[in-house]
Amino acid sequence: MKGVRFAITTVLLAVALAGCASTRNTLFVEADDAVRDADYSRALQIVESNQDRMYTSRDGVLFYLDTGMLLHYDGEYRESTERLEEAERLIEEYFTRSISQAAATFLINDAMRDYGGEDFEDIYLNVFKALNFLGEGRTESALVEARRINIKLNLLEDKYQSLAAGYARAEEADGPEIRPGENRFYNSALARYVSLVLNRAEGNADGVRIDWQFVQEAFRQQSNLYDFPLPLDESTARMPADSRLSVLAFAGRSPVKLAQTLWILTGDNMVTIIYAEEDERLGRIPQGLASFYFPGVEGGYRFKFELPRLHPRGSEVTHIRVVADGRVLGEVEMLENMEEIALDTYRIKEPIVFIKTVTRTLVKSLVGARAGQAMRQAGSESGTAIGMIAGILGSIATEIVLDASEQADLRVSRYFPAYAYVGEWDLPAGEYEIDVEYYRGGQLLYVDRLGRVPVSPRSPNLLSSYLAR
C-alpha cells in the first residue's frame, strides 16, 4: 500500500505543479501583450503585482532584469538603474558561488539553483544602464557603463574555463573532458558607439578616435556576427559644425529557451547521444560528443533528457525612419544583431551544460532504473495482486520523479531587444518634435512619439526608441 500511496502522491504533485505553471504562463502572456502594444506601465503593473506567482525565490535575477527593462522603456530611468544594478550584483554573486561550489553541485539540475543570468543579459544590461544615466544627464556614469561591457567581454571565455575546471574536480566527472566553447564576440559595436557619442559630446577627440576604430574593427574582425554593412561613416568620428542628433532604435525581442529532447543509449563503458530529427533545428550535439567513452556504464539502457536551447524570436519590423517636425530625416540602419550575439555567446557554455546534464542523467537514471527493477521484483515476489500493482506503480512514480528532476532550465529574461539600429543627422541647434516610425513593408506598425527634444552643440543628443514586435 505504501507504493500505491507514493505513486498517487507523486501524480497529484505533478498535476499541482502543472497548474501553477499554467497560471504563470497566462500572466506572462498578458504582460507580453502589453509590451507588444508599448503599454509598459501596464506590463510593469502585471509583473510587480504578481511577482510571487510569476517568479520563484530562485528567480531574483529574472525579476530585476524584466522589471528593470520595463522601467527603462517607461522612462523611469533611476528606478530602472536600481533594478538592473541589483540584477548585475546577483549575477556576479551567483557565478562566483558556482565556481567555488562547482564540484559539490555537479549533479544538481540548474533549474533547482538560483538563476545566474545569461551572458547576453549581463552584457546588454550595461547598455541600458548607460542609456538610463544619459536620460538623467549623467554622462560620466554612462561612460563607465559602456566601458564595463568591454571589460566583461574580455573575461567571457576565461570565466567559463574556471567553471569547467571546477566541475572537472567532481567525483562523478568520469566522462569526456569538460571545456567551454570558443568565444567569438569580444567587441560590441553598440557599446563602442554609445561611448563614442558620449566622448564626442565631451570634446574628447582621442576617445572618439579610439571608439571609432573599435566600431570598424567589430565589423571587420567579427564578420560572422556583423554580416551587414557598417551603418556609419567617417563623419561619425568628426565633431559636428553645429548640432548632431543621434538615434538608437531597438526592435524585436531577445531569444527564448526551448527544451530539446535527447536520448542516451548505453553500451559497456560507452555512451551515444541521439535526438529526434524535428528537434535538430534547436541545435546540434557539440562536436565530438555524439558518442564517447564513459567508464563504469553498463550497456542496454536508454534514458531521456532535456537540454535548454536558445531560440530566436526576431522582429516583424523591416525598416524604421526618424521624423523631425514632420520632416523625414531618414532611416536608421542595423548596428548590432543582439539576437545573434545572444545565441553566439550562449554557445560558449553549451558544451559544459551538455556534459553536466548527460552525467547527471546517467547517474540518476541508472540508480532509478535499478530501484524500479527492485520494486517490480518485490511486488512480483509478494505473490499478491496488490503487491504486484504497488511494485509497478512505485516503478512508474520513480520514473516520473526522475523525469521532473531532469527537465531543462528554460529561464531567461523576456524584454531585451533583438536588434539595434542607428542613425545620425546634423541639425541646427533648437527644439524638434521627434517621431520614430516602425514599418513592416509598407505598413506602419507604430509611431514612438518622443516629444519635443532639445538638440544642442556639445551635447550627446542621443535618443533611444523601442518596439517589441
Coordinates of N, CA and C in Angstrom, one line a residue, residues 179-363:
R179 N 35.1 21.3 -21.1 CA 35.7 22.5 -21.5 C 34.7 23.4 -22.3
P180 N 34.8 24.7 -22.2 CA 33.9 25.6 -22.8 C 34.1 25.7 -24.3
G181 N 33.0 26.3 -25.0 CA 33.2 26.5 -26.4 C 34.0 27.8 -26.6
E182 N 34.2 28.1 -27.9 CA 35.1 29.2 -28.2 C 34.3 30.5 -28.2
N183 N 34.9 31.6 -27.6 CA 34.2 32.9 -27.7 C 34.6 33.6 -28.9
R184 N 33.6 34.1 -29.7 CA 33.8 34.8 -30.9 C 33.4 36.2 -30.9
F185 N 32.9 36.6 -29.7 CA 32.4 38.0 -29.5 C 33.2 38.7 -28.5
Y186 N 34.0 39.7 -28.9 CA 34.9 40.4 -27.9 C 34.9 41.9 -28.1
N187 N 34.0 42.3 -28.9 CA 33.9 43.8 -29.2 C 32.5 44.1 -29.7
S188 N 31.8 44.9 -28.9 CA 30.4 45.3 -29.2 C 30.4 46.7 -29.9
A189 N 30.0 46.7 -31.1 CA 29.9 47.9 -31.9 C 28.8 48.9 -31.2
L190 N 27.8 48.3 -30.6 CA 26.8 49.1 -29.9 C 27.4 49.8 -28.7
A191 N 28.1 49.1 -27.9 CA 28.7 49.7 -26.7 C 29.7 50.7 -27.1
R192 N 30.5 50.4 -28.2 CA 31.6 51.4 -28.6 C 30.9 52.6 -29.2
Y193 N 29.8 52.5 -29.9 CA 29.1 53.6 -30.4 C 28.6 54.5 -29.3
V194 N 27.9 54.0 -28.3 CA 27.4 54.8 -27.2 C 28.6 55.5 -26.5
S195 N 29.7 54.9 -26.3 CA 30.9 55.5 -25.8 C 31.4 56.6 -26.7
L196 N 31.4 56.4 -28.0 CA 31.8 57.4 -29.0 C 30.9 58.7 -28.9
V197 N 29.6 58.5 -28.8 CA 28.7 59.7 -28.8 C 29.0 60.5 -27.5
L198 N 29.2 59.8 -26.4 CA 29.5 60.5 -25.1 C 30.8 61.2 -25.2
N199 N 31.8 60.6 -25.7 CA 33.1 61.2 -25.8 C 33.1 62.4 -26.8
R200 N 32.3 62.3 -27.8 CA 32.1 63.3 -28.8 C 31.5 64.6 -28.1
A201 N 30.5 64.3 -27.3 CA 29.9 65.4 -26.6 C 30.8 66.1 -25.6
E202 N 31.7 65.3 -25.1 CA 32.7 65.9 -24.1 C 33.9 66.6 -24.8
G203 N 33.9 66.5 -26.2 CA 35.1 67.0 -26.9 C 36.3 66.2 -26.8
N204 N 36.2 64.9 -26.4 CA 37.4 64.1 -26.2 C 37.7 63.4 -27.6
A205 N 38.5 64.1 -28.3 CA 38.9 63.6 -29.7 C 39.6 62.3 -29.7
D206 N 40.5 62.1 -28.7 CA 41.2 60.8 -28.7 C 40.2 59.6 -28.4
G207 N 39.3 59.9 -27.4 CA 38.3 58.9 -27.1 C 37.4 58.6 -28.3
V208 N 37.0 59.6 -29.0 CA 36.2 59.4 -30.2 C 37.0 58.5 -31.3
R209 N 38.2 58.9 -31.5 CA 39.1 58.2 -32.5 C 39.2 56.7 -32.1
I210 N 39.5 56.4 -30.8 CA 39.6 55.0 -30.4 C 38.3 54.3 -30.5
D211 N 37.2 54.9 -30.1 CA 35.9 54.2 -30.2 C 35.6 53.9 -31.7
W212 N 35.8 54.9 -32.5 CA 35.5 54.7 -34.0 C 36.4 53.5 -34.5
Q213 N 37.6 53.4 -34.1 CA 38.4 52.3 -34.6 C 37.8 51.0 -34.2
F214 N 37.4 50.9 -32.9 CA 36.8 49.7 -32.4 C 35.5 49.3 -33.1
V215 N 34.7 50.4 -33.4 CA 33.4 50.1 -34.2 C 33.8 49.5 -35.5
Q216 N 34.7 50.0 -36.2 CA 35.1 49.5 -37.5 C 35.7 48.0 -37.4
E217 N 36.5 47.8 -36.3 CA 37.1 46.5 -36.1 C 36.0 45.5 -35.8
A218 N 34.9 45.9 -35.1 CA 33.9 45.0 -34.8 C 33.3 44.4 -36.0
F219 N 33.1 45.2 -37.0 CA 32.5 44.7 -38.3 C 33.6 44.0 -39.1
R220 N 34.8 44.4 -39.1 CA 35.8 43.8 -39.9 C 36.3 42.5 -39.4
Q221 N 36.4 42.4 -38.1 CA 37.0 41.2 -37.5 C 36.0 40.2 -36.9
Q222 N 34.8 40.6 -36.9 CA 33.7 39.7 -36.4 C 32.6 39.6 -37.4
S223 N 33.0 39.3 -38.6 CA 32.0 39.3 -39.7 C 30.9 38.2 -39.6
N224 N 31.2 37.2 -38.8 CA 30.2 36.2 -38.5 C 29.0 36.8 -37.7
L225 N 29.3 37.8 -36.9 CA 28.2 38.4 -36.1 C 27.7 39.8 -36.7
Y226 N 28.6 40.4 -37.5 CA 28.2 41.7 -38.2 C 28.3 41.4 -39.7
D227 N 27.3 40.7 -40.2 CA 27.3 40.3 -41.6 C 26.4 41.2 -42.4
F228 N 26.5 42.5 -42.1 CA 25.7 43.5 -42.8 C 26.6 44.8 -42.8
P229 N 26.3 45.7 -43.7 CA 27.1 46.9 -43.9 C 27.2 47.7 -42.6
L230 N 28.4 48.3 -42.4 CA 28.6 49.3 -41.3 C 27.7 50.5 -41.6
P231 N 26.8 50.8 -40.7 CA 25.8 51.9 -41.0 C 26.3 53.3 -40.8
L232 N 27.6 53.5 -40.4 CA 28.2 54.8 -40.1 C 29.4 55.0 -41.0
D233 N 29.7 56.3 -41.2 CA 30.9 56.6 -42.0 C 31.8 57.5 -41.2
E234 N 32.9 58.0 -41.8 CA 33.9 58.8 -41.1 C 33.4 60.0 -40.5
S235 N 32.3 60.5 -40.9 CA 31.7 61.7 -40.3 C 31.3 61.5 -38.8
T236 N 31.1 60.2 -38.5 CA 30.7 59.9 -37.1 C 31.8 60.3 -36.2
A237 N 33.1 60.2 -36.6 CA 34.2 60.5 -35.7 C 34.6 62.0 -35.8
R238 N 33.9 62.8 -36.5 CA 34.2 64.2 -36.6 C 33.3 65.0 -35.7
M239 N 33.8 66.1 -35.1 CA 32.9 66.9 -34.3 C 32.0 67.7 -35.3
P240 N 30.7 67.7 -35.0 CA 29.8 68.4 -35.9 C 30.0 69.9 -35.8
A241 N 29.7 70.6 -37.0 CA 29.8 72.0 -37.1 C 28.8 72.7 -36.1
D242 N 27.6 72.2 -36.0 CA 26.6 72.8 -35.2 C 26.1 71.7 -34.2
S243 N 25.0 71.0 -34.5 CA 24.5 70.0 -33.5 C 24.2 68.7 -34.3
R244 N 24.3 67.6 -33.6 CA 24.1 66.3 -34.3 C 23.1 65.5 -33.5
L245 N 22.0 65.1 -34.1 CA 21.0 64.2 -33.5 C 21.4 62.7 -33.8
S246 N 21.5 61.9 -32.7 CA 21.8 60.5 -32.9 C 20.6 59.7 -32.3
V247 N 20.2 58.7 -33.1 CA 19.0 57.9 -32.7 C 19.4 56.4 -32.7
L248 N 19.2 55.8 -31.5 CA 19.2 54.3 -31.4 C 17.8 53.8 -31.3
A249 N 17.5 52.9 -32.3 CA 16.1 52.3 -32.3 C 16.3 50.8 -32.1
F250 N 15.5 50.2 -31.2 CA 15.6 48.8 -30.9 C 14.3 48.2 -31.3
A251 N 14.4 47.0 -31.8 CA 13.2 46.3 -32.3 C 13.3 44.8 -31.9
G252 N 12.1 44.2 -31.9 CA 12.0 42.7 -31.6 C 12.3 42.4 -30.1
R253 N 12.4 41.1 -29.9 CA 12.6 40.6 -28.5 C 13.7 39.5 -28.5
S254 N 14.5 39.5 -27.5 CA 15.6 38.6 -27.3 C 15.1 37.1 -27.4
P255 N 16.0 36.2 -27.6 CA 15.6 34.8 -27.7 C 14.9 34.2 -26.4
V256 N 14.1 33.2 -26.7 CA 13.5 32.4 -25.6 C 14.3 31.1 -25.5
K257 N 14.1 30.3 -24.4 CA 14.6 29.0 -24.3 C 13.6 27.9 -24.6
L258 N 13.9 26.9 -25.4 CA 13.1 25.8 -25.6 C 13.8 24.5 -25.2
A259 N 13.1 23.5 -24.9 CA 13.7 22.2 -24.4 C 13.9 21.3 -25.6
Q260 N 15.1 20.8 -25.8 CA 15.4 19.9 -26.8 C 15.5 18.5 -26.2
T261 N 14.7 17.5 -26.6 CA 14.7 16.2 -26.0 C 15.7 15.3 -26.7
L262 N 16.6 14.7 -25.9 CA 17.6 13.8 -26.5 C 17.5 12.5 -25.7
W263 N 18.2 11.4 -26.2 CA 18.2 10.1 -25.6 C 19.7 9.7 -25.4
I264 N 19.9 9.0 -24.3 CA 21.2 8.4 -24.1 C 21.1 6.9 -24.3
L265 N 21.9 6.3 -25.2 CA 21.9 4.9 -25.4 C 23.3 4.4 -24.8
T266 N 23.2 3.4 -23.9 CA 24.4 3.0 -23.2 C 24.9 1.7 -23.8
G267 N 26.2 1.6 -24.0 CA 26.9 0.4 -24.2 C 27.9 0.2 -23.0
D268 N 28.6 -0.9 -23.0 CA 29.5 -1.1 -21.9 C 30.6 -0.1 -22.0
N269 N 30.7 0.8 -21.0 CA 31.7 1.9 -20.9 C 31.6 2.9 -22.1
M270 N 30.4 3.0 -22.7 CA 30.2 3.8 -23.8 C 28.8 4.5 -23.8
V271 N 28.8 5.7 -24.3 CA 27.5 6.5 -24.3 C 27.4 7.0 -25.7
T272 N 26.1 6.9 -26.2 CA 25.8 7.5 -27.5 C 24.6 8.4 -27.3
I273 N 24.6 9.6 -27.9 CA 23.5 10.6 -27.8 C 22.8 10.7 -29.1
I274 N 21.4 10.6 -29.1 CA 20.6 10.8 -30.3 C 19.5 11.8 -30.0
Y275 N 18.9 12.4 -31.1 CA 17.8 13.2 -30.9 C 16.9 13.1 -32.1
A276 N 15.6 13.5 -31.8 CA 14.6 13.4 -32.9 C 14.9 14.4 -34.0
E277 N 14.7 14.0 -35.2 CA 15.0 14.9 -36.4 C 14.3 16.2 -36.2
E278 N 13.1 16.3 -35.7 CA 12.4 17.5 -35.7 C 13.0 18.5 -34.6
D279 N 13.8 17.9 -33.7 CA 14.5 18.8 -32.7 C 15.8 19.3 -33.2
E280 N 16.3 18.8 -34.4 CA 17.6 19.2 -34.8 C 17.7 20.8 -35.0
R281 N 16.6 21.4 -35.4 CA 16.5 22.8 -35.6 C 16.9 23.6 -34.3
L282 N 16.8 23.0 -33.2 CA 17.1 23.6 -31.9 C 18.5 23.6 -31.6
G283 N 19.3 22.8 -32.3 CA 20.7 22.8 -32.0 C 21.3 21.4 -32.2
R284 N 22.6 21.4 -32.5 CA 23.2 20.1 -32.7 C 24.0 19.7 -31.5
I285 N 24.4 18.4 -31.4 CA 25.2 17.9 -30.3 C 26.6 18.5 -30.5
P286 N 27.2 19.0 -29.4 CA 28.5 19.6 -29.5 C 29.5 18.7 -30.2
Q287 N 30.4 19.2 -30.9 CA 31.4 18.4 -31.7 C 32.2 17.5 -30.8
G288 N 32.2 16.2 -31.3 CA 33.0 15.2 -30.5 C 32.2 14.6 -29.4
L289 N 31.0 14.9 -29.2 CA 30.2 14.4 -28.0 C 29.0 13.6 -28.4
A290 N 28.9 13.2 -29.7 CA 27.8 12.3 -30.1 C 27.9 10.9 -29.6
S291 N 29.2 10.5 -29.4 CA 29.5 9.2 -28.8 C 30.8 9.3 -28.1
F292 N 30.9 8.8 -26.9 CA 32.1 8.9 -26.1 C 32.3 7.9 -25.0
Y293 N 33.5 7.6 -24.6 CA 33.9 6.7 -23.6 C 33.4 7.2 -22.2
F294 N 32.8 6.3 -21.4 CA 32.3 6.7 -20.1 C 32.5 5.5 -19.2
P295 N 33.6 5.4 -18.4 CA 33.9 4.2 -17.7 C 32.8 3.9 -16.6
G296 N 32.6 2.6 -16.5 CA 31.6 2.1 -15.4 C 30.2 2.0 -15.9
V297 N 29.9 2.5 -17.1 CA 28.5 2.5 -17.5 C 28.1 1.1 -18.1
E298 N 27.0 0.6 -17.7 CA 26.5 -0.7 -18.2 C 25.8 -0.5 -19.5
G299 N 25.8 -1.5 -20.4 CA 25.1 -1.5 -21.7 C 23.6 -1.8 -21.6
G300 N 22.8 -1.4 -22.6 CA 21.5 -1.8 -22.6 C 20.4 -0.9 -22.1
Y301 N 20.8 0.3 -21.7 CA 19.9 1.3 -21.1 C 19.6 2.4 -22.2
R302 N 18.4 3.0 -22.0 CA 18.0 4.1 -22.9 C 17.3 5.1 -21.9
F303 N 17.9 6.3 -21.8 CA 17.4 7.3 -20.9 C 17.1 8.6 -21.7
K304 N 16.0 9.3 -21.3 CA 15.7 10.6 -21.9 C 16.2 11.7 -21.1
F305 N 16.6 12.8 -21.7 CA 16.9 14.0 -21.0 C 16.7 15.2 -21.9
E306 N 16.7 16.4 -21.3 CA 16.4 17.6 -22.0 C 17.6 18.6 -21.9
L307 N 17.8 19.4 -22.9 CA 18.7 20.4 -22.9 C 18.0 21.8 -23.2
P308 N 18.4 22.8 -22.5 CA 17.9 24.1 -22.9 C 18.6 24.7 -24.1
R309 N 17.8 25.2 -25.1 CA 18.4 25.8 -26.3 C 17.8 27.2 -26.5
L310 N 18.6 28.2 -26.8 CA 18.1 29.5 -27.1 C 17.5 29.5 -28.5
H311 N 16.3 30.1 -28.6 CA 15.6 30.1 -29.9 C 15.3 31.5 -30.3
P312 N 15.6 32.0 -31.4 CA 15.4 33.4 -31.8 C 13.9 33.7 -32.0
R313 N 13.5 34.9 -31.7 CA 12.2 35.4 -31.9 C 12.1 36.4 -33.0
G314 N 13.2 37.1 -33.3 CA 13.3 38.0 -34.4 C 12.4 39.2 -34.2
S315 N 12.0 39.8 -35.3 CA 11.2 41.0 -35.3 C 10.4 41.1 -36.7
E316 N 9.2 41.6 -36.6 CA 8.5 41.8 -37.8 C 8.8 43.2 -38.5
V317 N 9.6 44.0 -37.8 CA 9.9 45.3 -38.3 C 10.9 45.2 -39.4
T318 N 10.6 45.8 -40.6 CA 11.5 45.8 -41.7 C 12.3 47.1 -41.9
H319 N 11.8 48.2 -41.5 CA 12.6 49.4 -41.6 C 12.0 50.5 -40.6
I320 N 12.8 51.4 -40.2 CA 12.5 52.4 -39.2 C 13.0 53.7 -39.7
R321 N 12.1 54.7 -39.6 CA 12.5 56.1 -40.0 C 12.3 57.1 -38.9
V322 N 13.1 58.2 -39.0 CA 13.0 59.2 -38.0 C 12.5 60.5 -38.6
V323 N 11.6 61.1 -37.9 CA 10.9 62.3 -38.4 C 11.1 63.4 -37.4
A324 N 11.5 64.6 -37.9 CA 11.7 65.8 -37.0 C 10.8 66.9 -37.5
D325 N 9.9 67.4 -36.7 CA 8.9 68.4 -37.0 C 8.2 68.1 -38.3
G326 N 7.8 66.9 -38.5 CA 7.1 66.4 -39.7 C 7.9 66.2 -40.9
R327 N 9.2 66.4 -40.8 CA 10.1 66.2 -42.0 C 10.9 64.9 -41.8
V328 N 10.9 64.0 -42.8 CA 11.6 62.8 -42.7 C 13.1 63.0 -42.8
L329 N 13.8 62.7 -41.7 CA 15.3 62.8 -41.7 C 15.9 61.6 -42.4
G330 N 15.4 60.5 -42.3 CA 15.9 59.3 -43.0 C 15.6 58.0 -42.1
E331 N 16.2 56.9 -42.5 CA 16.1 55.7 -41.9 C 17.3 55.3 -41.0
V332 N 17.0 54.6 -39.9 CA 18.1 54.1 -39.1 C 18.5 52.7 -39.7
E333 N 19.8 52.3 -39.6 CA 20.2 51.1 -40.1 C 20.8 50.2 -39.0
M334 N 20.9 48.9 -39.3 CA 21.3 48.0 -38.2 C 22.7 48.2 -37.8
L335 N 22.9 48.3 -36.4 CA 24.2 48.5 -35.8 C 24.7 47.2 -35.2
E336 N 23.7 46.5 -34.5 CA 24.1 45.2 -33.8 C 22.9 44.2 -33.8
N337 N 23.2 43.0 -34.2 CA 22.3 41.9 -34.2 C 22.4 41.3 -32.8
M338 N 21.7 41.9 -31.9 CA 21.8 41.5 -30.5 C 21.3 40.0 -30.3
E339 N 20.4 39.6 -31.1 CA 19.8 38.2 -31.0 C 20.9 37.2 -31.4
E340 N 21.6 37.5 -32.5 CA 22.7 36.6 -32.9 C 23.8 36.5 -31.9
I341 N 24.1 37.7 -31.3 CA 25.2 37.7 -30.3 C 24.7 36.9 -29.0
A342 N 23.4 37.0 -28.7 CA 22.9 36.2 -27.6 C 23.1 34.7 -27.9
L343 N 22.8 34.3 -29.1 CA 23.0 32.9 -29.5 C 24.4 32.5 -29.5
D344 N 25.3 33.3 -30.0 CA 26.7 33.0 -30.1 C 27.4 32.9 -28.7
T345 N 27.1 33.8 -27.8 CA 27.7 33.8 -26.5 C 27.2 32.6 -25.7
Y346 N 25.9 32.2 -26.0 CA 25.4 31.0 -25.3 C 26.1 29.8 -25.6
R347 N 26.7 29.7 -26.8 CA 27.4 28.5 -27.3 C 28.7 28.3 -26.5
I348 N 29.2 29.3 -25.8 CA 30.4 29.1 -25.0 C 30.2 28.1 -23.9
K349 N 29.0 28.2 -23.3 CA 28.8 27.3 -22.1 C 28.0 26.0 -22.5
E350 N 27.6 25.9 -23.7 CA 26.8 24.8 -24.1 C 27.5 23.4 -23.9
P351 N 28.8 23.3 -24.3 CA 29.4 22.0 -24.0 C 29.5 21.7 -22.5
I352 N 29.6 22.7 -21.7 CA 29.7 22.4 -20.2 C 28.3 21.9 -19.8
V353 N 27.2 22.6 -20.2 CA 25.9 22.2 -19.8 C 25.6 20.8 -20.3
F354 N 26.0 20.5 -21.5 CA 25.8 19.2 -22.2 C 26.4 18.1 -21.3
I355 N 27.7 18.2 -21.0 CA 28.4 17.1 -20.3 C 27.8 17.0 -18.9
K356 N 27.5 18.1 -18.3 CA 27.0 18.1 -16.9 C 25.6 17.4 -16.9
T357 N 24.8 17.7 -17.9 CA 23.4 17.1 -18.0 C 23.5 15.6 -18.3
V358 N 24.3 15.2 -19.2 CA 24.4 13.8 -19.6 C 24.9 13.0 -18.4
T359 N 25.9 13.5 -17.7 CA 26.4 12.8 -16.5 C 25.4 12.7 -15.4
R360 N 24.7 13.8 -15.1 CA 23.7 13.8 -14.1 C 22.5 12.8 -14.5
T361 N 22.1 12.8 -15.7 CA 21.1 11.9 -16.2 C 21.5 10.4 -16.1
L362 N 22.7 10.1 -16.4 CA 23.2 8.8 -16.3 C 23.2 8.3 -14.9
V363 N 23.8 9.1 -14.0 CA 23.9 8.7 -12.6 C 22.5 8.5 -12.0

